[in-house]
Amino acid sequence: MEIPSVVIDRLPLYARVLDNLEQEGQTVVSSQELGIRLNVTPAQIRKDLSYFGRFGKQGRGYNVSRLLEELRRILGLDHQWRMALVGVGRLGRAILGYEGFMPQGFKLVAAFDSDEATIGQELGEIRIDDVANLETVLEEQPVDIGIVAVTAEEAQSVIDALVGCGIRSILNYAPIAAHVPRDVQLRRIDPVLALQSMTYYLKHRQKSPSLTG
Amino acid sequence: MEIPSVVIDRLPLYARVLDNLEQEGQTVVSSQELGIRLNVTPAQIRKDLSYFGRFGKQGRGYNVSRLLEELRRILGLDHQWRMALVGVGRLGRAILGYEGFMPQGFKLVAAFDSDEATIGQELGEIRIDDVANLETVLEEQPVDIGIVAVTAEEAQSVIDALVGCGIRSILNYAPIAAHVPRDVQLRRIDPVLALQSMTYYLKHRQKSPSLTG
DNA sequence: ATCTGTGAAGCACTTCACAGCG
DNA sequence: CGCTGTGAAGTGCTTCACAGAT
């Protein structure tokens, strides 16, 4: 069965709240309570989870630790994933520097830049390589996920290079609509688009769609 | 007529490509060509634009400058919008430091932090205020948009304070599902969720299983 | 000949509502 | 009872397909 991608996108959200609940010492939770915490309807949570199995107990709810573990397994968060950063300028350093960014299970194993002065610098335990050597370096040291933090102009060719290396998941911070093959996951982080669509509602005073932040 | 929020979300994307086209000197564009550049179907582009008027010429396409101007007007990008940043730690500085972030028409006019050492520092032409004074400062100097770059723990109370000041658009970088009234726009920038959902596809569509973990 | 604008059809996601179990 | 799991109904977005304009 093909699971809707919107469902997959919500699973990390559920996992995060379950993590919070576990740390608060709560052992059982209902879809209603999860829904309140996440601004999601209880029916949607139950439906989403039902794609993967029957994790709840009727009359009681879900065991927090059990459900969290299941979600981590489903999402592959019980693996270690290797990432490469391309573009170690201001933006790239900011992404890494923000300590909350690198979650459990994700590890940076390579970094690339095109700037002479940047190449050769150390980034934690990693040496910054010339982006021209991207293919050869990633052949030796394969990665699962590429993070693109170069300029809009360079982004598409960097993404092409990553795809050429067999990478099938890319997180793109460059403000372009990049092209990738169907089997490659591409997510865009683009705060400017968010700002520019919010102004519509500021101008038009329209009722907002129900959103969760 | 109530315009679907997914449509509003795509308009800045269209505007960006039209901006590129204008700079390339192209004067006319078809929905087909826009669609190719954006990975969107031509029908969707035409449908989206039809919510707002009839901007094209049959047999020719759209005038690039004209359509760009219309979209800017619709989105309110012909206004000047004032923003406040709450949280001037690593993340907050990174957001501002990345020069591509602050687009035309958006201006930072206030910044807040809770850290003694940070309060009083200059940020461009702005003095960083104590977040405890948020209400009073924003009463004197009202803003349209709030940018939240504080920790997960502080985020909800900061968002409540912003909402209390009458702010109706918030860009939230903290990894929480915040609660706001229906008439407040809240957008979340959460790269970790993006990473954690991509791993699902890595795990489930991978040809050879990952050896790590 | 080409490309827009748009009702209608199609598709996908969400919500309902209730059987069933603890 | 309370709460899950789930077919069915409902809703909303996307795509089709073609009349109409240049």
Short mmCIF file of C-alpha atoms (C1' of nucleotides) in Angstrom, two decimals:
data_model
loop_
_atom_site.label_atom_id
_atom_site.label_comp_id
_atom_site.label_asym_id
_atom_site.label_seq_id
_atom_site.Cartn_x
_atom_site.Cartn_y
_atom_site.Cartn_z
CA MET A 1 0.00 0.00 0.00
CA GLU A 2 1.21 3.45 -0.92
CA ILE A 3 1.15 5.71 2.14
CA PRO A 4 0.30 9.38 1.46
CA SER A 5 3.36 11.60 1.81
CA VAL A 6 1.43 14.02 4.04
CA VAL A 7 1.14 11.17 6.51
CA ILE A 8 4.89 10.53 6.43
CA ASP A 9 5.48 14.23 6.97
CA ARG A 10 3.43 14.17 10.18
CA LEU A 11 5.17 11.19 11.75
CA PRO A 12 8.24 13.12 12.96
CA LEU A 13 5.85 15.57 14.59
CA TYR A 14 4.17 12.75 16.49
CA ALA A 15 7.55 11.32 17.44
CA ARG A 16 8.69 14.66 18.83
CA VAL A 17 5.65 15.07 21.06
CA LEU A 18 5.94 11.48 22.27
CA ASP A 19 9.55 12.21 23.13
CA ASN A 20 8.42 15.20 25.18
CA LEU A 21 5.74 13.13 26.91
CA GLU A 22 8.21 10.38 27.71
CA GLN A 23 10.56 12.89 29.30
CA GLU A 24 7.66 14.25 31.31
CA GLY A 25 7.14 10.74 32.62
CA GLN A 26 3.76 10.16 30.98
CA THR A 27 3.30 6.52 29.99
CA VAL A 28 -0.03 6.51 28.19
CA VAL A 29 -1.60 9.02 25.79
CA SER A 30 -4.85 9.19 23.81
CA SER A 31 -5.20 10.43 20.25
CA GLN A 32 -7.22 13.27 21.72
CA GLU A 33 -4.39 14.47 23.93
CA LEU A 34 -1.85 14.15 21.13
CA GLY A 35 -4.22 16.10 18.92
CA ILE A 36 -4.49 18.95 21.37
CA ARG A 37 -0.73 19.18 21.70
CA LEU A 38 -0.25 19.20 17.93
CA ASN A 39 -3.31 21.04 16.64
CA VAL A 40 -4.38 17.97 14.73
CA THR A 41 -7.68 16.10 14.92
CA PRO A 42 -7.65 12.85 16.91
CA ALA A 43 -9.19 11.05 13.94
CA GLN A 44 -6.28 12.08 11.76
CA ILE A 45 -3.75 10.75 14.23
CA ARG A 46 -5.56 7.43 14.52
CA LYS A 47 -5.90 7.17 10.74
CA ASP A 48 -2.25 8.03 10.18
CA LEU A 49 -1.06 5.41 12.66
CA SER A 50 -3.42 2.81 11.26
CA TYR A 51 -1.42 2.77 8.02
CA PHE A 52 1.40 1.10 9.93
CA GLY A 53 -0.26 -1.12 12.47
CA ARG A 54 -2.46 -1.22 15.54
CA PHE A 55 -0.47 0.39 18.30
CA GLY A 56 -3.22 1.46 20.68
CA LYS A 57 -5.38 -0.19 23.29
CA GLN A 58 -9.09 0.45 23.10
CA GLY A 59 -10.36 2.29 26.13
CA ARG A 60 -6.81 3.31 27.18
CA GLY A 61 -4.86 4.93 24.37
CA TYR A 62 -1.26 4.47 23.28
CA ASN A 63 1.76 3.45 25.30
CA VAL A 64 4.09 6.43 24.89
CA SER A 65 7.40 4.56 24.78
CA ARG A 66 6.07 1.79 22.58
CA LEU A 67 4.57 4.18 20.03
CA LEU A 68 7.68 6.34 20.02
CA GLU A 69 9.83 3.31 19.35
CA GLU A 70 7.53 2.16 16.55
CA LEU A 71 7.59 5.58 14.90
CA ARG A 72 11.37 5.74 15.12
CA ARG A 73 11.59 2.35 13.51
CA ILE A 74 9.11 3.28 10.76
CA LEU A 75 10.96 6.53 10.02
CA GLY A 76 14.37 4.91 10.15
CA LEU A 77 15.44 7.05 13.08
CA ASP A 78 16.96 3.98 14.67
CA HIS A 79 19.64 4.07 11.97
CA GLN A 80 22.68 6.30 11.70
CA TRP A 81 22.48 8.50 8.60
CA ARG A 82 25.51 10.11 7.00
CA MET A 83 25.25 13.62 5.63
CA ALA A 84 27.37 15.87 3.44
CA LEU A 85 27.21 19.66 3.54
CA VAL A 86 27.85 21.54 0.33
CA GLY A 87 28.51 25.23 0.87
CA VAL A 88 30.30 26.19 4.06
CA GLY A 89 29.74 29.93 3.87
CA ARG A 90 27.70 31.92 6.32
CA LEU A 91 24.54 29.93 5.73
CA GLY A 92 26.24 26.55 5.88
CA ARG A 93 28.03 27.39 9.11
CA ALA A 94 24.82 28.73 10.57
CA ILE A 95 23.01 25.49 9.80
CA LEU A 96 25.68 23.46 11.55
CA GLY A 97 26.30 25.97 14.30
CA TYR A 98 22.74 25.84 15.52
CA GLU A 99 23.13 23.03 18.00
CA GLY A 100 19.50 21.91 17.70
CA PHE A 101 19.97 21.13 14.04
CA MET A 102 21.88 17.88 14.08
CA PRO A 103 19.45 15.44 15.64
CA GLN A 104 20.23 12.01 17.00
CA GLY A 105 21.01 9.57 14.26
CA PHE A 106 22.37 12.13 11.81
CA LYS A 107 26.09 12.64 11.35
CA LEU A 108 28.03 14.98 9.14
CA VAL A 109 30.84 13.10 7.42
CA ALA A 110 31.84 15.43 4.57
CA ALA A 111 31.80 19.12 3.72
CA PHE A 112 32.52 20.97 0.49
CA ASP A 113 33.06 24.52 -0.69
CA SER A 114 34.31 26.28 -3.81
CA ASP A 115 36.12 29.09 -2.02
CA GLU A 116 39.91 28.74 -1.97
CA ALA A 117 40.16 30.21 1.51
CA THR A 118 37.55 27.87 2.91
CA ILE A 119 38.85 24.64 1.39
CA GLY A 120 41.20 22.86 3.76
CA GLN A 121 39.72 24.37 6.90
CA GLU A 122 38.60 22.05 9.65
CA LEU A 123 34.94 21.79 10.57
CA GLY A 124 34.73 19.78 13.75
CA GLU A 125 36.56 16.61 12.77
CA ILE A 126 35.95 17.14 9.08
CA ARG A 127 38.24 18.70 6.51
CA ILE A 128 36.44 20.94 4.02
CA ASP A 129 37.02 19.60 0.51
CA ASP A 130 36.94 21.31 -2.84
CA VAL A 131 33.48 20.91 -4.33
CA ALA A 132 35.25 19.98 -7.57
CA ASN A 133 36.22 16.72 -5.84
CA LEU A 134 32.70 15.98 -4.65
CA GLU A 135 32.28 12.87 -6.79
CA THR A 136 35.58 11.28 -5.84
CA VAL A 137 35.26 12.03 -2.14
CA LEU A 138 31.69 10.72 -1.93
CA GLU A 139 32.72 7.60 -3.78
CA GLU A 140 35.19 6.81 -0.99
CA GLN A 141 32.89 8.01 1.75
CA PRO A 142 29.28 7.50 0.68
CA VAL A 143 26.55 9.57 2.33
CA ASP A 144 22.78 9.23 2.57
CA ILE A 145 21.72 12.86 2.66
CA GLY A 146 23.08 16.02 1.03
CA ILE A 147 22.58 19.47 2.50
CA VAL A 148 22.83 22.24 -0.06
CA ALA A 149 23.75 25.67 1.26
CA VAL A 150 25.27 27.29 -1.81
CA THR A 151 23.97 30.26 -3.81
CA ALA A 152 20.92 30.05 -6.07
CA GLU A 153 23.23 30.10 -9.09
CA GLU A 154 25.32 27.13 -7.99
CA ALA A 155 22.53 25.07 -6.45
CA GLN A 156 21.23 23.13 -9.45
CA SER A 157 24.66 21.94 -10.55
CA VAL A 158 25.52 20.92 -6.98
CA ILE A 159 22.25 19.01 -6.76
CA ASP A 160 22.99 17.33 -10.09
CA ALA A 161 26.39 16.28 -8.77
CA LEU A 162 24.88 14.87 -5.58
CA VAL A 163 22.28 12.94 -7.56
CA GLY A 164 25.07 11.67 -9.79
CA CYS A 165 26.75 10.25 -6.69
CA GLY A 166 23.63 8.24 -5.95
CA ILE A 167 22.31 10.44 -3.15
CA ARG A 168 18.57 10.10 -2.87
CA SER A 169 17.73 12.67 -0.17
CA ILE A 170 18.59 16.34 -0.43
CA LEU A 171 17.80 19.21 1.90
CA ASN A 172 18.02 22.39 -0.14
CA TYR A 173 18.48 25.81 1.45
CA ALA A 174 19.02 27.62 -1.85
CA PRO A 175 16.06 29.67 -3.09
CA ILE A 176 15.43 27.78 -6.31
CA ALA A 177 12.96 25.20 -7.58
CA ALA A 178 15.51 22.51 -8.30
CA HIS A 179 14.99 19.55 -10.59
CA VAL A 180 15.68 15.99 -9.45
CA PRO A 181 14.68 12.53 -10.70
CA ARG A 182 11.44 11.06 -9.38
CA ASP A 183 13.17 8.73 -6.96
CA VAL A 184 15.13 11.50 -5.21
CA GLN A 185 13.64 13.21 -2.17
CA LEU A 186 14.15 16.97 -2.23
CA ARG A 187 13.02 19.23 0.61
CA ARG A 188 13.34 22.97 0.44
CA ILE A 189 13.91 25.22 3.44
CA ASP A 190 12.82 28.63 2.27
CA PRO A 191 11.87 31.16 4.93
CA VAL A 192 11.50 33.91 2.35
CA LEU A 193 8.60 32.10 0.68
CA ALA A 194 6.98 31.80 4.09
CA LEU A 195 7.33 35.54 4.71
CA GLN A 196 6.06 36.42 1.26
CA SER A 197 2.92 34.34 1.58
CA MET A 198 2.11 35.59 5.08
CA THR A 199 1.94 39.13 3.77
CA TYR A 200 -1.03 38.12 1.65
CA TYR A 201 -3.04 37.53 4.77
CA LEU A 202 -1.73 40.68 6.42
CA LYS A 203 -2.98 42.62 3.45
CA HIS A 204 -6.30 40.83 2.99
CA ARG A 205 -7.22 40.12 6.64
CA GLN A 206 -8.51 36.76 5.57
CA LYS A 207 -9.25 34.03 8.07
CA SER A 208 -6.14 31.92 8.37
CA PRO A 209 -6.03 28.24 7.63
CA SER A 210 -5.59 26.25 10.79
CA LEU A 211 -1.88 25.87 11.15
CA THR A 212 0.46 24.39 13.64
CA GLY A 213 3.84 25.90 14.24
CA MET B 1 -14.38 33.91 -2.72
CA GLU B 2 -12.11 32.02 -0.36
CA ILE B 3 -8.82 31.31 -2.08
CA PRO B 4 -7.15 28.02 -1.11
CA SER B 5 -4.09 28.58 1.06
CA VAL B 6 -2.05 26.22 -1.13
CA VAL B 7 -2.60 28.69 -3.95
CA ILE B 8 -1.36 31.61 -1.84
CA ASP B 9 1.69 29.56 -0.91
CA ARG B 10 2.61 29.12 -4.58
CA LEU B 11 2.35 32.76 -5.57
CA PRO B 12 5.76 33.79 -4.14
CA LEU B 13 7.26 30.93 -6.13
CA TYR B 14 5.74 32.29 -9.32
CA ALA B 15 6.91 35.79 -8.44
CA ARG B 16 10.45 34.59 -7.93
CA VAL B 17 10.65 32.90 -11.31
CA LEU B 18 9.12 35.91 -13.01
CA ASP B 19 11.77 38.05 -11.34
CA ASN B 20 14.44 35.77 -12.78
CA LEU B 21 12.86 35.90 -16.22
CA GLU B 22 12.64 39.68 -16.10
CA GLN B 23 16.32 39.90 -15.25
CA GLU B 24 17.09 37.57 -18.13
CA GLY B 25 15.28 40.03 -20.38
CA GLN B 26 12.38 37.76 -21.28
CA THR B 27 9.16 39.71 -21.76
CA VAL B 28 6.56 37.00 -22.36
CA VAL B 29 6.12 33.58 -20.81
CA SER B 30 3.59 30.76 -21.17
CA SER B 31 2.13 28.71 -18.33
CA GLN B 32 3.96 25.79 -19.87
CA GLU B 33 7.36 27.42 -19.56
CA LEU B 34 6.66 28.57 -16.01
CA GLY B 35 5.56 25.05 -15.21
CA ILE B 36 8.78 23.54 -16.47
CA ARG B 37 10.86 25.98 -14.42
CA LEU B 38 8.86 25.27 -11.27
CA ASN B 39 7.93 21.61 -11.57
CA VAL B 40 4.27 22.52 -11.59
CA THR B 41 1.63 21.67 -14.21
CA PRO B 42 0.67 24.50 -16.58
CA ALA B 43 -3.00 23.93 -15.73
CA GLN B 44 -2.29 24.55 -12.07
CA ILE B 45 -0.54 27.81 -12.80
CA ARG B 46 -3.41 29.02 -14.99
CA LYS B 47 -5.98 27.94 -12.40
CA ASP B 48 -4.08 29.61 -9.58
CA LEU B 49 -3.80 32.89 -11.46
CA SER B 50 -7.45 32.75 -12.49
CA TYR B 51 -8.47 33.25 -8.85
CA PHE B 52 -7.16 36.79 -9.10
CA GLY B 53 -7.92 37.91 -12.62
CA ARG B 54 -7.16 37.36 -16.27
CA PHE B 55 -3.55 38.30 -16.75
CA GLY B 56 -2.69 36.35 -19.90
CA LYS B 57 -3.22 36.78 -23.60
CA GLN B 58 -4.58 33.80 -25.48
CA GLY B 59 -2.17 32.51 -28.05
CA ARG B 60 0.75 34.42 -26.47
CA GLY B 61 1.07 33.87 -22.75
CA TYR B 62 1.76 36.29 -19.91
CA ASN B 63 3.65 39.56 -19.93
CA VAL B 64 6.45 38.91 -17.47
CA SER B 65 6.65 42.40 -15.92
CA ARG B 66 2.91 42.83 -15.78
CA LEU B 67 2.30 39.49 -14.08
CA LEU B 68 5.15 40.04 -11.66
CA GLU B 69 3.72 43.40 -10.69
CA GLU B 70 0.25 41.92 -10.22
CA LEU B 71 1.58 39.12 -8.02
CA ARG B 72 3.56 41.58 -5.90
CA ARG B 73 0.44 43.66 -5.45
CA ILE B 74 -1.69 40.62 -4.58
CA LEU B 75 0.89 39.38 -2.06
CA GLY B 76 1.46 42.81 -0.57
CA LEU B 77 5.10 42.82 -1.61
CA ASP B 78 4.68 46.41 -2.75
CA HIS B 79 4.39 47.40 0.92
CA GLN B 80 7.11 47.80 3.50
CA TRP B 81 6.68 45.29 6.34
CA ARG B 82 8.24 45.75 9.75
CA MET B 83 9.63 42.76 11.59
CA ALA B 84 10.81 42.00 15.10
CA LEU B 85 13.30 39.27 15.94
CA VAL B 86 12.96 37.51 19.27
CA GLY B 87 16.03 35.52 20.24
CA VAL B 88 19.38 36.88 19.10
CA GLY B 89 21.48 33.86 19.91
CA ARG B 90 23.31 31.77 17.38
CA LEU B 91 20.19 30.93 15.42
CA GLY B 92 18.81 34.46 15.41
CA ARG B 93 22.10 35.92 14.22
CA ALA B 94 22.37 33.25 11.58
CA ILE B 95 18.94 34.11 10.22
CA LEU B 96 19.86 37.76 9.91
CA GLY B 97 23.44 37.15 8.87
CA TYR B 98 22.45 35.22 5.81
CA GLU B 99 22.14 38.11 3.41
CA GLY B 100 19.60 36.39 1.20
CA PHE B 101 17.14 36.24 4.06
CA MET B 102 15.87 39.78 4.28
CA PRO B 103 14.04 40.31 1.03
CA GLN B 104 12.94 43.60 -0.46
CA GLY B 105 10.06 45.09 1.43
CA PHE B 106 10.94 43.53 4.79
CA LYS B 107 12.73 45.53 7.45
CA LEU B 108 13.88 44.57 10.90
CA VAL B 109 12.92 47.29 13.39
CA ALA B 110 13.25 45.56 16.76
CA ALA B 111 15.18 42.72 18.37
CA PHE B 112 14.84 41.06 21.76
CA ASP B 113 16.75 38.63 23.91
CA SER B 114 16.65 37.38 27.48
CA ASP B 115 20.40 37.08 27.94
CA GLU B 116 21.96 39.86 30.05
CA ALA B 117 25.10 39.93 27.94
CA THR B 118 23.16 40.21 24.70
CA ILE B 119 20.71 42.92 25.77
CA GLY B 120 22.01 46.36 24.87
CA GLN B 121 24.19 45.15 22.01
CA GLU B 122 23.76 46.78 18.63
CA LEU B 123 22.44 44.78 15.71
CA GLY B 124 22.87 46.90 12.63
CA GLU B 125 21.05 50.06 13.62
CA ILE B 126 18.93 48.31 16.22
CA ARG B 127 19.53 48.04 19.92
CA ILE B 128 18.70 44.62 21.35
CA ASP B 129 16.01 45.00 24.03
CA ASP B 130 15.14 42.85 26.99
CA VAL B 131 12.40 40.44 25.98
CA ALA B 132 10.68 41.38 29.23
CA ASN B 133 10.00 44.77 27.64
CA LEU B 134 8.58 43.28 24.46
CA GLU B 135 5.05 44.58 25.00
CA THR B 136 6.08 48.14 25.81
CA VAL B 137 8.62 48.40 23.00
CA LEU B 138 6.23 47.02 20.39
CA GLU B 139 3.53 49.37 21.58
CA GLU B 140 5.78 52.32 20.70
CA GLN B 141 7.14 50.69 17.57
CA PRO B 142 4.51 48.36 16.13
CA VAL B 143 5.58 45.56 13.81
CA ASP B 144 3.77 43.34 11.31
CA ILE B 145 5.74 40.15 11.58
CA GLY B 146 7.49 38.40 14.45
CA ILE B 147 10.43 36.05 13.96
CA VAL B 148 10.86 33.59 16.81
CA ALA B 149 14.35 32.14 17.25
CA VAL B 150 14.32 31.19 20.92
CA THR B 151 14.52 27.72 22.48
CA ALA B 152 11.64 25.25 22.35
CA GLU B 153 10.96 25.93 26.02
CA GLU B 154 10.59 29.70 25.61
CA ALA B 155 8.84 29.71 22.25
CA GLN B 156 5.18 29.39 23.26
CA SER B 157 5.34 32.22 25.80
CA VAL B 158 7.16 34.45 23.31
CA ILE B 159 4.51 33.67 20.71
CA ASP B 160 1.77 34.44 23.24
CA ALA B 161 3.42 37.78 23.95
CA LEU B 162 3.66 38.62 20.25
CA VAL B 163 0.03 37.70 19.71
CA GLY B 164 -0.85 39.84 22.72
CA CYS B 165 0.82 42.78 20.98
CA GLY B 166 -1.53 42.32 18.02
CA ILE B 167 0.97 40.67 15.70
CA ARG B 168 -0.81 38.52 13.16
CA SER B 169 2.11 36.88 11.33
CA ILE B 170 4.79 34.82 13.01
CA LEU B 171 7.70 32.90 11.55
CA ASN B 172 8.71 30.27 14.07
CA TYR B 173 12.12 28.60 14.05
CA ALA B 174 11.63 26.83 17.37
CA PRO B 175 10.88 23.09 17.11
CA ILE B 176 7.45 23.14 18.73
CA ALA B 177 3.85 22.93 17.58
CA ALA B 178 2.79 26.32 18.89
CA HIS B 179 -0.77 27.43 19.49
CA VAL B 180 -2.13 30.69 18.09
CA PRO B 181 -5.62 32.11 17.51
CA ARG B 182 -7.29 31.36 14.17
CA ASP B 183 -6.61 34.81 12.76
CA VAL B 184 -2.84 34.64 13.33
CA GLN B 185 -0.59 33.26 10.60
CA LEU B 186 2.09 30.96 11.93
CA ARG B 187 4.74 29.37 9.73
CA ARG B 188 7.27 26.92 11.00
CA ILE B 189 10.81 26.54 9.67
CA ASP B 190 11.87 23.12 10.85
CA PRO B 191 14.67 21.42 8.94
CA VAL B 192 14.79 18.57 11.43
CA LEU B 193 11.27 17.47 10.51
CA ALA B 194 12.34 17.51 6.86
CA LEU B 195 15.35 15.29 7.60
CA GLN B 196 13.32 12.92 9.73
CA SER B 197 10.68 12.38 7.08
CA MET B 198 13.22 11.89 4.27
CA THR B 199 14.70 8.96 6.13
CA TYR B 200 11.41 7.12 5.73
CA TYR B 201 11.96 7.03 1.99
CA LEU B 202 15.63 6.16 2.37
CA LYS B 203 14.64 3.19 4.44
CA HIS B 204 11.70 2.02 2.37
CA ARG B 205 12.84 2.61 -1.19
CA GLN B 206 16.49 1.78 -0.78
CA LYS B 207 17.90 -0.89 -3.07
CA SER B 208 20.73 -1.99 -0.79
CA PRO B 209 20.11 -1.55 2.92
CA SER B 210 22.34 0.87 4.78
CA LEU B 211 25.10 -0.75 6.75
CA THR B 212 25.32 1.98 9.33
CA GLY B 213 23.61 2.28 12.67
"C1'" DA C 1 -1.59 27.76 -34.87
"C1'" DT C 2 -1.07 28.75 -30.06
"C1'" DC C 3 -2.15 29.41 -25.45
"C1'" DT C 4 -5.47 31.18 -21.89
"C1'" DG C 5 -9.39 30.62 -18.71
"C1'" DT C 6 -12.56 27.53 -16.72
"C1'" DG C 7 -16.46 24.22 -15.76
"C1'" DA C 8 -16.37 19.45 -14.89
"C1'" DA C 9 -14.18 15.25 -13.67
"C1'" DG C 10 -10.87 13.01 -11.08
"C1'" DC C 11 -8.15 12.18 -7.19
"C1'" DA C 12 -6.36 12.56 -2.50
"C1'" DC C 13 -6.72 13.70 2.00
"C1'" DT C 14 -9.69 14.55 6.10
"C1'" DT C 15 -13.43 13.79 9.01
"C1'" DC C 16 -17.32 11.18 10.45
"C1'" DA C 17 -19.45 7.78 12.98
"C1'" DC C 18 -19.72 3.54 14.92
"C1'" DA C 19 -18.46 -1.41 15.74
"C1'" DG C 20 -15.58 -3.64 18.80
"C1'" DC C 21 -12.57 -4.33 22.62
"C1'" DG C 22 -10.51 -3.48 27.14
"C1'" DC D 1 -17.76 3.42 29.90
"C1'" DG D 2 -13.64 5.29 26.95
"C1'" DC D 3 -10.94 5.04 23.20
"C1'" DT D 4 -9.10 2.70 19.07
"C1'" DG D 5 -9.36 1.31 14.24
"C1'" DT D 6 -11.68 1.88 9.97
"C1'" DG D 7 -15.04 1.79 6.06
"C1'" DA D 8 -17.77 5.43 4.20
"C1'" DA D 9 -18.85 10.10 3.46
"C1'" DG D 10 -17.27 14.59 2.84
"C1'" DT D 11 -14.16 18.17 1.31
"C1'" DG D 12 -10.88 20.43 -1.30
"C1'" DC D 13 -7.22 20.50 -4.52
"C1'" DT D 14 -5.50 19.05 -9.14
"C1'" DT D 15 -5.95 17.85 -13.77
"C1'" DC D 16 -8.55 17.45 -17.89
"C1'" DA D 17 -10.28 19.09 -22.00
"C1'" DC D 18 -12.08 22.42 -24.84
"C1'" DA D 19 -14.35 26.90 -26.10
"C1'" DG D 20 -12.67 31.19 -27.23
"C1'" DA D 21 -9.36 34.83 -28.18
"C1'" DT D 22 -5.38 36.52 -30.86
#
